[in-house]
Coordinates of C-alpha atoms in Angstrom, one line a residue:
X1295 CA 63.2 43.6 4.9
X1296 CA 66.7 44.2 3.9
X1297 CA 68.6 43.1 0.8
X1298 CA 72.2 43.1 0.1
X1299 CA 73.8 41.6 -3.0
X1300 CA 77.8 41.4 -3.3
X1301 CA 78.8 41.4 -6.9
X1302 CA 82.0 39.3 -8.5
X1303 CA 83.4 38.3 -5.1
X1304 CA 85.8 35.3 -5.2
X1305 CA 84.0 33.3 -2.9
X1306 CA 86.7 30.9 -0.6
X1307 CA 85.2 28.3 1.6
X1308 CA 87.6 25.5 2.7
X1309 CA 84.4 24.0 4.8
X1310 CA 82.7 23.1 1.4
X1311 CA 85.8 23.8 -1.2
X1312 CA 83.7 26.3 -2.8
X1313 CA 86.4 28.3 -4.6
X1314 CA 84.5 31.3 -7.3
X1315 CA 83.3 34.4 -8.4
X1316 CA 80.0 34.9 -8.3
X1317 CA 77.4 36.9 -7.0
X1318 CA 75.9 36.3 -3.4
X1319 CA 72.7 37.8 -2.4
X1320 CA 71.5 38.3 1.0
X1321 CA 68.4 38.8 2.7
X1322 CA 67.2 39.4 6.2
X1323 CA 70.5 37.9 6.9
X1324 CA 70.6 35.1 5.5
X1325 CA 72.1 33.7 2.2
X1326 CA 69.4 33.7 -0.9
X1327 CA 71.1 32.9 -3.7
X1328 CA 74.7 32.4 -5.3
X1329 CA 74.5 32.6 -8.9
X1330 CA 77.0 33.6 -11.8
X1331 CA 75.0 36.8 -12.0
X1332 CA 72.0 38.7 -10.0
X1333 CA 69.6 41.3 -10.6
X1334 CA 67.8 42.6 -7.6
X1335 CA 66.7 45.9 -7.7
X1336 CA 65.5 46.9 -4.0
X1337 CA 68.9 45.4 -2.8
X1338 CA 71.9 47.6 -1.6
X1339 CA 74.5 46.6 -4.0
X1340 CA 78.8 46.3 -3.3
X1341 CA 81.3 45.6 -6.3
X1342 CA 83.4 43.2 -4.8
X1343 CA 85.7 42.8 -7.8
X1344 CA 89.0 42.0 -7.1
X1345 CA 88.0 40.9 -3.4
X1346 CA 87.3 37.8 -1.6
X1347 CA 84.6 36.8 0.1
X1348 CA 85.3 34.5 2.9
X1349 CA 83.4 32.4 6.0
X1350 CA 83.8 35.3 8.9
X1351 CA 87.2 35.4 10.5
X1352 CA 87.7 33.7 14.1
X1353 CA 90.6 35.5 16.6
X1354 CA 90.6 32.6 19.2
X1355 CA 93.0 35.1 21.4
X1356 CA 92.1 38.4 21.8
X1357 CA 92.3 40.7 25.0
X1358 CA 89.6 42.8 25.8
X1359 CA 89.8 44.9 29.2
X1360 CA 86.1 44.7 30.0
X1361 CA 85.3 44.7 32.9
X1362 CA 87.7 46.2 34.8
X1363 CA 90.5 48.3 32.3
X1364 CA 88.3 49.9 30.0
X1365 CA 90.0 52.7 29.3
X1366 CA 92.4 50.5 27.6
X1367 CA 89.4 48.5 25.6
X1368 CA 86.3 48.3 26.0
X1369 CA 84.2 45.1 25.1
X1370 CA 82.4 47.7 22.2
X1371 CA 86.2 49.2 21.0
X1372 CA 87.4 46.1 21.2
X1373 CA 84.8 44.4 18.7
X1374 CA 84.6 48.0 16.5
X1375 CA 88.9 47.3 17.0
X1376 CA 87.6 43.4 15.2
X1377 CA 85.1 44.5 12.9
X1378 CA 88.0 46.6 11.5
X1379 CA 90.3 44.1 11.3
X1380 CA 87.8 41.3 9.2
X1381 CA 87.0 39.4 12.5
X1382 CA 83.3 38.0 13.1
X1383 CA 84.3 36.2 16.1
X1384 CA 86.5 36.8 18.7
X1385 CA 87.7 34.3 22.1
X1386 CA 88.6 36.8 25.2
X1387 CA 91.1 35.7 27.3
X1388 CA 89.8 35.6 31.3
X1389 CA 92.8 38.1 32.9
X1390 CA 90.2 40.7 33.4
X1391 CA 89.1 42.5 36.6
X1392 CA 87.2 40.5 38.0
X1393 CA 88.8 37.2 36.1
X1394 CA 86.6 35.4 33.8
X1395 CA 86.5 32.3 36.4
X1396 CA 83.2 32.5 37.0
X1397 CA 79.5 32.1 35.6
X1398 CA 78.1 35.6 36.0
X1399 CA 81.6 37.4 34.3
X1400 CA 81.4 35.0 31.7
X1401 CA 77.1 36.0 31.3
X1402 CA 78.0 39.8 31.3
X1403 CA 80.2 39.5 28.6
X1404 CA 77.8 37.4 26.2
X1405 CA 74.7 39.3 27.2
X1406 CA 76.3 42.9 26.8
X1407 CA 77.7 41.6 23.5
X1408 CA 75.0 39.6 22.2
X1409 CA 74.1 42.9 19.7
X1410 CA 77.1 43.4 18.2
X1411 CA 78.0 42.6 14.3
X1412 CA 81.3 40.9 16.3
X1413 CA 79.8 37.5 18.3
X1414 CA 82.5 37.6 21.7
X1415 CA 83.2 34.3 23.1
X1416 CA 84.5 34.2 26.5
X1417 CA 87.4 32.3 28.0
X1418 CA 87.2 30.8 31.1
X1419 CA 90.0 30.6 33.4
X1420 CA 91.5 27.6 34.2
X1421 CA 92.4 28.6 38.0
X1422 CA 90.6 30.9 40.7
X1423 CA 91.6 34.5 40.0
X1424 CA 94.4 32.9 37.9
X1425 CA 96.6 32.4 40.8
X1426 CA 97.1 28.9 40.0
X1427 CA 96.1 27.3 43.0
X1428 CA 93.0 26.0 42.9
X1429 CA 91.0 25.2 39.9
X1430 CA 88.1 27.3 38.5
X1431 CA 84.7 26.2 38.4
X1432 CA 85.0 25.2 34.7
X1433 CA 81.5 23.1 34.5
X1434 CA 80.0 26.2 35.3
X1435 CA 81.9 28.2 33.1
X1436 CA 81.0 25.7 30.7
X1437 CA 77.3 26.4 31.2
X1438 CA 77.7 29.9 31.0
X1439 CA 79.2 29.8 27.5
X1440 CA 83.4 29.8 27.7
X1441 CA 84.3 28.2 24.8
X1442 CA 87.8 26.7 26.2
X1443 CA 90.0 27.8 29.5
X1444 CA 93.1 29.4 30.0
X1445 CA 94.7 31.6 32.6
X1446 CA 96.7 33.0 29.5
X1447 CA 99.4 35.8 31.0
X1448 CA 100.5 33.4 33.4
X1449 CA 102.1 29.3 32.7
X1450 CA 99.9 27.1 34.8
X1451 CA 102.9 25.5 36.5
X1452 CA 101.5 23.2 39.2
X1453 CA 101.7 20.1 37.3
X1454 CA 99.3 18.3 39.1
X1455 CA 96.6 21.3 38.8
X1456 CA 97.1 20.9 34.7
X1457 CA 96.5 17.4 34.5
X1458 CA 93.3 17.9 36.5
X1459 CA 92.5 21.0 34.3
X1460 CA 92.9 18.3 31.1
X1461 CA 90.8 15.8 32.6
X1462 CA 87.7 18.3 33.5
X1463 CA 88.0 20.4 29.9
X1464 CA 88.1 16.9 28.5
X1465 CA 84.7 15.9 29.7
X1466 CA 82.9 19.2 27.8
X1467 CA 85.6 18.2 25.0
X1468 CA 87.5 21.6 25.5
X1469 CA 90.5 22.6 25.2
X1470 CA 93.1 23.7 27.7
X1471 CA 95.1 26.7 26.5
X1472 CA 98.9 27.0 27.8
X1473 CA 101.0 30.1 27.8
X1474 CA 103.9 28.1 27.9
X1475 CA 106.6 29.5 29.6
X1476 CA 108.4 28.7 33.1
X1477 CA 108.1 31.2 35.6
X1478 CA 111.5 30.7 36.8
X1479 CA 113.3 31.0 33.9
X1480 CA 111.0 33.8 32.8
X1481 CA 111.5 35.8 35.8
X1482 CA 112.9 39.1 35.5
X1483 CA 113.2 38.9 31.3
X1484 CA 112.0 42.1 29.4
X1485 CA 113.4 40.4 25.5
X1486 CA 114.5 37.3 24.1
X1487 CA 118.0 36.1 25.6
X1488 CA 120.1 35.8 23.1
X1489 CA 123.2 37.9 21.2
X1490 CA 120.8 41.1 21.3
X1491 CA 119.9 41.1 24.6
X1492 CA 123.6 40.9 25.4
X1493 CA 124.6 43.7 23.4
X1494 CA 122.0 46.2 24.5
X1495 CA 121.7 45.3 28.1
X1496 CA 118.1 43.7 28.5
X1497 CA 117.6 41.3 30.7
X1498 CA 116.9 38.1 28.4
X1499 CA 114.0 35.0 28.3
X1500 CA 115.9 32.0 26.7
X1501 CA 113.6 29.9 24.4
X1502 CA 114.1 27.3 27.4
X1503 CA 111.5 28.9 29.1
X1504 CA 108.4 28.2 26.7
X1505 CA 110.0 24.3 25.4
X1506 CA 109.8 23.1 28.4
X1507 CA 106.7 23.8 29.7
X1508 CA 105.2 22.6 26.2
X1509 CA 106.9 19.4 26.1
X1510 CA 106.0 18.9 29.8
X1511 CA 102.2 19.5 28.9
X1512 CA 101.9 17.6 25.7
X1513 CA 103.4 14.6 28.2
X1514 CA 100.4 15.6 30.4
X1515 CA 98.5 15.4 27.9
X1516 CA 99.3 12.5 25.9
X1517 CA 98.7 10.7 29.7
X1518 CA 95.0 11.9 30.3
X1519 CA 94.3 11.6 26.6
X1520 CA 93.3 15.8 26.7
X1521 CA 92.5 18.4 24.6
X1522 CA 95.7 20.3 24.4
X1523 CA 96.1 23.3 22.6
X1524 CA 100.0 26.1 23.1
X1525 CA 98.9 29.8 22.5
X1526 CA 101.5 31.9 20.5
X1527 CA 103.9 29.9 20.3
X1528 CA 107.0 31.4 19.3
X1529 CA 110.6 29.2 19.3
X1530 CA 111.6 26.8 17.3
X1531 CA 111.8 24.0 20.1
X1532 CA 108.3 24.4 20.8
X1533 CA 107.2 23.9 17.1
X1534 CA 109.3 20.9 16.8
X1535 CA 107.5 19.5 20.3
X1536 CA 103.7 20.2 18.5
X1537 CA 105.0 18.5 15.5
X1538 CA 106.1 15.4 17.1
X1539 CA 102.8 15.1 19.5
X1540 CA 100.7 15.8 16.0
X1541 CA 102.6 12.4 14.6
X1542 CA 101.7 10.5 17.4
X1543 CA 98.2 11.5 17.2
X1544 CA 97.8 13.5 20.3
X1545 CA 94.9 16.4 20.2
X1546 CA 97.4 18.7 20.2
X1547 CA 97.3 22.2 18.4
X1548 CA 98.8 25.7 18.4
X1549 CA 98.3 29.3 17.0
X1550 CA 101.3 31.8 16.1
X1551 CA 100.7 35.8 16.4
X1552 CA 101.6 37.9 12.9
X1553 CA 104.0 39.6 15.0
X1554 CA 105.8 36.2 15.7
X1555 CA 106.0 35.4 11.9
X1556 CA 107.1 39.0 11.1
X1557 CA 109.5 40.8 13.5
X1558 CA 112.5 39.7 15.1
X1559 CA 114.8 41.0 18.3
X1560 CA 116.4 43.2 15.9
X1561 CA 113.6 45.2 15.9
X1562 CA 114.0 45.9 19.9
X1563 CA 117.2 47.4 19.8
X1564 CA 115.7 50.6 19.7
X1565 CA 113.9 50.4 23.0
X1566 CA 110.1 50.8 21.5
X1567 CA 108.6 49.9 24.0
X1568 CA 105.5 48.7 21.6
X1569 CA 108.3 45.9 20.6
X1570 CA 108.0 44.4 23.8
X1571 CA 105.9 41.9 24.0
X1572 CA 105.3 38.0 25.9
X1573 CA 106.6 35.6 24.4
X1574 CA 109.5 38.2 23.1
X1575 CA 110.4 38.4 19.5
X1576 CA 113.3 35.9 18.6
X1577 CA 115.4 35.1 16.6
X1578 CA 115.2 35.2 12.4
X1579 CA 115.7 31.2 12.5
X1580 CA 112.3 31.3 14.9
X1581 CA 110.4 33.7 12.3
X1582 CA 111.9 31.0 10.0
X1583 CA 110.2 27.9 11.9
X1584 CA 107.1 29.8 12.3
X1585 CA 106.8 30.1 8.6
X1586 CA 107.5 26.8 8.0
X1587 CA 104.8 25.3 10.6
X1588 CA 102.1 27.2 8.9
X1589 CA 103.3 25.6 5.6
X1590 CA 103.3 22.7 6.7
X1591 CA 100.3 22.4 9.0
X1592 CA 102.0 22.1 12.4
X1593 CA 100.6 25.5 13.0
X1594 CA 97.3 25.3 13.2
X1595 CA 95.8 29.0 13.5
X1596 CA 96.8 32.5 13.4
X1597 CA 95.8 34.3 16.1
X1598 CA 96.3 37.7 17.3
X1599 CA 96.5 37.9 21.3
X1600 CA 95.5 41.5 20.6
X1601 CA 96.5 43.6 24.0
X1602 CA 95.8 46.9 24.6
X1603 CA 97.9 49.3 26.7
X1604 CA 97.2 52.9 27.1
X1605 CA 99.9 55.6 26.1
X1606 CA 100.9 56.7 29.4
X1607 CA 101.4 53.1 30.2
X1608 CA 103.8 52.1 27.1
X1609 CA 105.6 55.5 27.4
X1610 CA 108.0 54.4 29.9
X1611 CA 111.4 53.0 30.4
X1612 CA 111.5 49.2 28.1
X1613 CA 112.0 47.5 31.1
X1614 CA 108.9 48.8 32.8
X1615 CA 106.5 48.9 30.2
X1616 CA 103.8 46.0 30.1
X1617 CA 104.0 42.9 27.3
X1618 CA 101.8 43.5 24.2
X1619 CA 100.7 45.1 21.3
X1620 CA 97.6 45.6 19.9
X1621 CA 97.0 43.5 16.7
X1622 CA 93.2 43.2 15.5
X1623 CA 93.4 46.0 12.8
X1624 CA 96.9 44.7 10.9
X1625 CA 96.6 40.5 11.1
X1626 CA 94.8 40.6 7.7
X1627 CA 97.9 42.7 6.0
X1628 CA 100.8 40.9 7.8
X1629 CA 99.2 37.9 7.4
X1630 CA 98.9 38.5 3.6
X1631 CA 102.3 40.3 2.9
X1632 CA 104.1 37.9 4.9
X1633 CA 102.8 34.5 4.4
X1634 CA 100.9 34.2 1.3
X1635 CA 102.7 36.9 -1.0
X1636 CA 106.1 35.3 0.0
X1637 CA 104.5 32.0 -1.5
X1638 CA 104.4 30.6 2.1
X1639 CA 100.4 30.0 2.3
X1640 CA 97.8 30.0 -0.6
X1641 CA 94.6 32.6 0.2
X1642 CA 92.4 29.0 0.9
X1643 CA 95.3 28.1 3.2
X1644 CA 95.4 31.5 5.0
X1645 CA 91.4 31.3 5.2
X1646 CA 92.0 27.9 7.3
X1647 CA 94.0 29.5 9.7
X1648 CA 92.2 32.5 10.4
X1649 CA 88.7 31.0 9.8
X1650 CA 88.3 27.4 9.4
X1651 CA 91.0 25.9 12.0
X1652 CA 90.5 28.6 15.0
X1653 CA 86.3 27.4 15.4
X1654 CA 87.3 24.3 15.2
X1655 CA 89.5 24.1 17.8
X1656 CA 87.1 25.9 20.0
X1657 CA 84.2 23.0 19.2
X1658 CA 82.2 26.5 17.0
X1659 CA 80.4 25.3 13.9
X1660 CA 81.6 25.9 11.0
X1661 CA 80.6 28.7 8.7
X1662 CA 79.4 27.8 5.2
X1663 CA 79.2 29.7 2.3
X1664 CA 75.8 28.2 0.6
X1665 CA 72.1 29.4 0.5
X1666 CA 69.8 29.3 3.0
X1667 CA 72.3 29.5 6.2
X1668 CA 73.0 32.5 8.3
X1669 CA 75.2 34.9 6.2
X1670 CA 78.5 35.5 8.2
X1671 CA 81.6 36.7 6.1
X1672 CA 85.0 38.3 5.9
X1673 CA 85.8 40.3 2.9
X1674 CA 89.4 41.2 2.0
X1675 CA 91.2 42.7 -0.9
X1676 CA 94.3 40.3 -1.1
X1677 CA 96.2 43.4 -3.5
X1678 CA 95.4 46.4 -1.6
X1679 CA 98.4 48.6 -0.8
X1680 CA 97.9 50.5 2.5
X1681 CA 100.0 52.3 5.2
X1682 CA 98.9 51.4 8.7
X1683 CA 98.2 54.4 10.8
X1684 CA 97.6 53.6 14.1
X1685 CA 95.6 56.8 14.6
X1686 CA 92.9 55.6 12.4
X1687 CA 92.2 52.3 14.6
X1688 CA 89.0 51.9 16.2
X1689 CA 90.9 50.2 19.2
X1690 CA 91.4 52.9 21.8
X1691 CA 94.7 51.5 22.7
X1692 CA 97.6 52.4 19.9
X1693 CA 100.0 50.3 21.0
X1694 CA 101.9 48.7 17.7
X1695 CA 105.1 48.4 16.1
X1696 CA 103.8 48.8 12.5
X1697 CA 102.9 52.4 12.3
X1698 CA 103.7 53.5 9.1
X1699 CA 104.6 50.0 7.6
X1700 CA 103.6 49.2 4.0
X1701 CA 101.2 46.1 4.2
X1702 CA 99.8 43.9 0.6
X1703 CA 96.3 42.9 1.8
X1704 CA 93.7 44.4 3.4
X1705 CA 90.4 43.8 4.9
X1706 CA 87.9 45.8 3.3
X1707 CA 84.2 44.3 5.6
X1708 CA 82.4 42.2 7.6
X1709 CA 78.6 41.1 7.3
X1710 CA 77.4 39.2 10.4
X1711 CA 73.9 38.9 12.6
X1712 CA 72.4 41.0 9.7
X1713 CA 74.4 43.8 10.1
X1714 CA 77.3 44.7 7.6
X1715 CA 80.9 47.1 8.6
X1716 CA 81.9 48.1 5.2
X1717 CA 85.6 50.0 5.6
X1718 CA 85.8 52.5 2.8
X1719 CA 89.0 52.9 0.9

């Protein structure tokens, strides 16, 4: 039998309000007793004083490399990489090799990671291979676990092929998940267009490129009556397009990445290569309206579209370097210096969009806090002071623009499937 009891933790649940400090003792896995104070004697104790105890963490957009790229993440790195980072969940995205558009990919990755303290959720693709010409066999996909589709690195851009896509995810009550942005406009782009592309000769991606591809979906979507949901969005137009579809009632949602909330195209003129990313970094009046959806709702989720790239990949010239950073380990810390210690989100808010609003987007149950379920948590001190040093991630990619940045907030654990990853100080 094993015993576990987490002293003075500031328990947060926005599934049941619960909002306290009290003690929560766990056994075998599962949630015995929450009381102002417990004795237990056989049971492994952790002082979480000053830390908050929260339902376990949900990335719905993560990118791990398995099968096919695993010597930039494996599907183990990639969940130690979550662990690390306060995540009990994690949604892959299908661009692996072979794509995630079939039954037995979508089987290998829940079987191989049915073990770990991390549950990985597989997305299915929305087309064959991804090529966006002929759709994937999402019933079957369905079946074998994917918990939404998405052929996410590419804009499915056959109209016709989405509003199919809409119809079929909409019978299993799935979402369809855009990366919105018009191949045509996108083509050839390395950074946002804009004055700093201009003055240090990068080819640019306008905004254009990602508004009109999510107001031509939401259209779509408002037409077949589907489940509709924009991964990282990052411009102020397509912000403005969610919030309008939200007032009209549409199932519409979206999910913005920390780094979309926290850097800008400033931060490329240096040509670090780890700054380059898809969508690109805009403008301060986009970090702006980013902020501002999460305040007021329009943003559902916070998700990470963690991306690893090997060294010898990212050491190149800016223009040839792939799009992404990695982002598993540091959400927690930007999240926390930049939204709720600027007064932007309250620590229940933030819990919502990491935890809450992600699972139920992708249909997942939610996670209570209470006795007798399943213990599954995330535990974070929301003071912490820490340096992020990209040597020390457990990803084995190191691809990030925040080395050596100063975050407020850090995750400090994670207890899920009866198994507990406590990070030391």
């Amino acid at each position: 039998m094993s015993s576990y009891l987490f002293k003075k933790g500031h328990i947060i649940d926005p599934a049941t309000g619960l909002d306290t400090v009290k003690d929560v003792l766990v056994v075998d896995g599962v949630i015995a007793a929450i009381r102002d104070a417990i004795d237990e004697e056989h049971a492994e104790v952790f002082d979480l004083d000053g830390m908050v105890l929260a339902p376990g963490f949900c990335d719905m957009h993560v990118h791990f490399r398995e099968p096919g790229q695993e010597y930039k993440e494996s599907l183990q790195t990639g969940a130690l990489s979550a662990a690390a980072g306060g995540f009990t969940a994690v949604a892959c995205m299908p661009n692996t090799v072979p794509t995630i558009d079939n039954a037995e990919t979508a089987l290998y990755i829940r079987t191989k990671t049915e073990h770990f303290p991390v549950e990985v959720l597989p997305i299915g693709a929305i087309t064959k291979g991804r090529e966006g010409k002929e759709l994937a066999p999402m019933a079957e996909l369905r079946a074998a676990g994917a918990v939404a589709f998405s052929d996410d690195g590419t804009c499915v851009n056959n109209t016709k092929l989405l509003r199919i896509a809409l119809e079929y995810a909409g019978m299993f009550d799935l979402p369809v998940i855009q990366h919105a942005e018009d191949p045509y406009l996108f083509a050839g782009g390395v950074m946002h267009e804009g004055f700093v592309s201009t003055s240090i000769g990068l080819p640019g991606i306008p905004r254009l490129a990602e508004d009109v591809i999510v107001a031509r979906d939401i259209a779509v979507a408002e037409y077949v009556d589907g489940v509709y949901h924009v991964a990282h969005v990052s411009s102020a137009g397509a912000v403005q397009a969610v919030r309008s579809a939200k007032e009209r009632g549409l199932k519409v949602t979206c999910e913005v990445t920390p780094h979309h909330f926290t850097l800008t195209d400033e931060h490329v003129r240096g040509y670090n290569t780890n700054t380059k990313m898809n969508p690109p970094l805009r403008t301060r009046d986009d970090v702006i309206a980013m902020k501002e959806a999460l305040r007021d709702g329009v943003i559902d989720a916070i998700a990470t579209d963690h991306a690893p790239h090997a060294i010898f990949e990212k050491e190149v010239e800016y223009a040839h370097a792939p799009f992404g950073i990695v982002g598993l380990e540091t959400a927690i810390g930007l999240s926390m210096t930049e939204l709720v210690h600027t007064g932007y989100l309250t620590v229940f808010e933030l819990i919502e969009k990491m935890s809450t609003n992600p699972r139920r987007i992708l249909r997942l149950p939610d996670i209570r806090i209470e006795e007798g379920v399943p213990a599954n948590f995330t535990f974070f001190h929301p003071e912490q002071e820490w340096t992020v040093d990209a040597a020390q991630f457990k990803s084995r990619s190191k691809n990030t623009p925040f080395h050596g940045m100063v975050l407020r907030g850090r995750p400090r654990g994670i207890f899920n499937r009866q198994q507990l990853v406590w990070i030391a100080e």
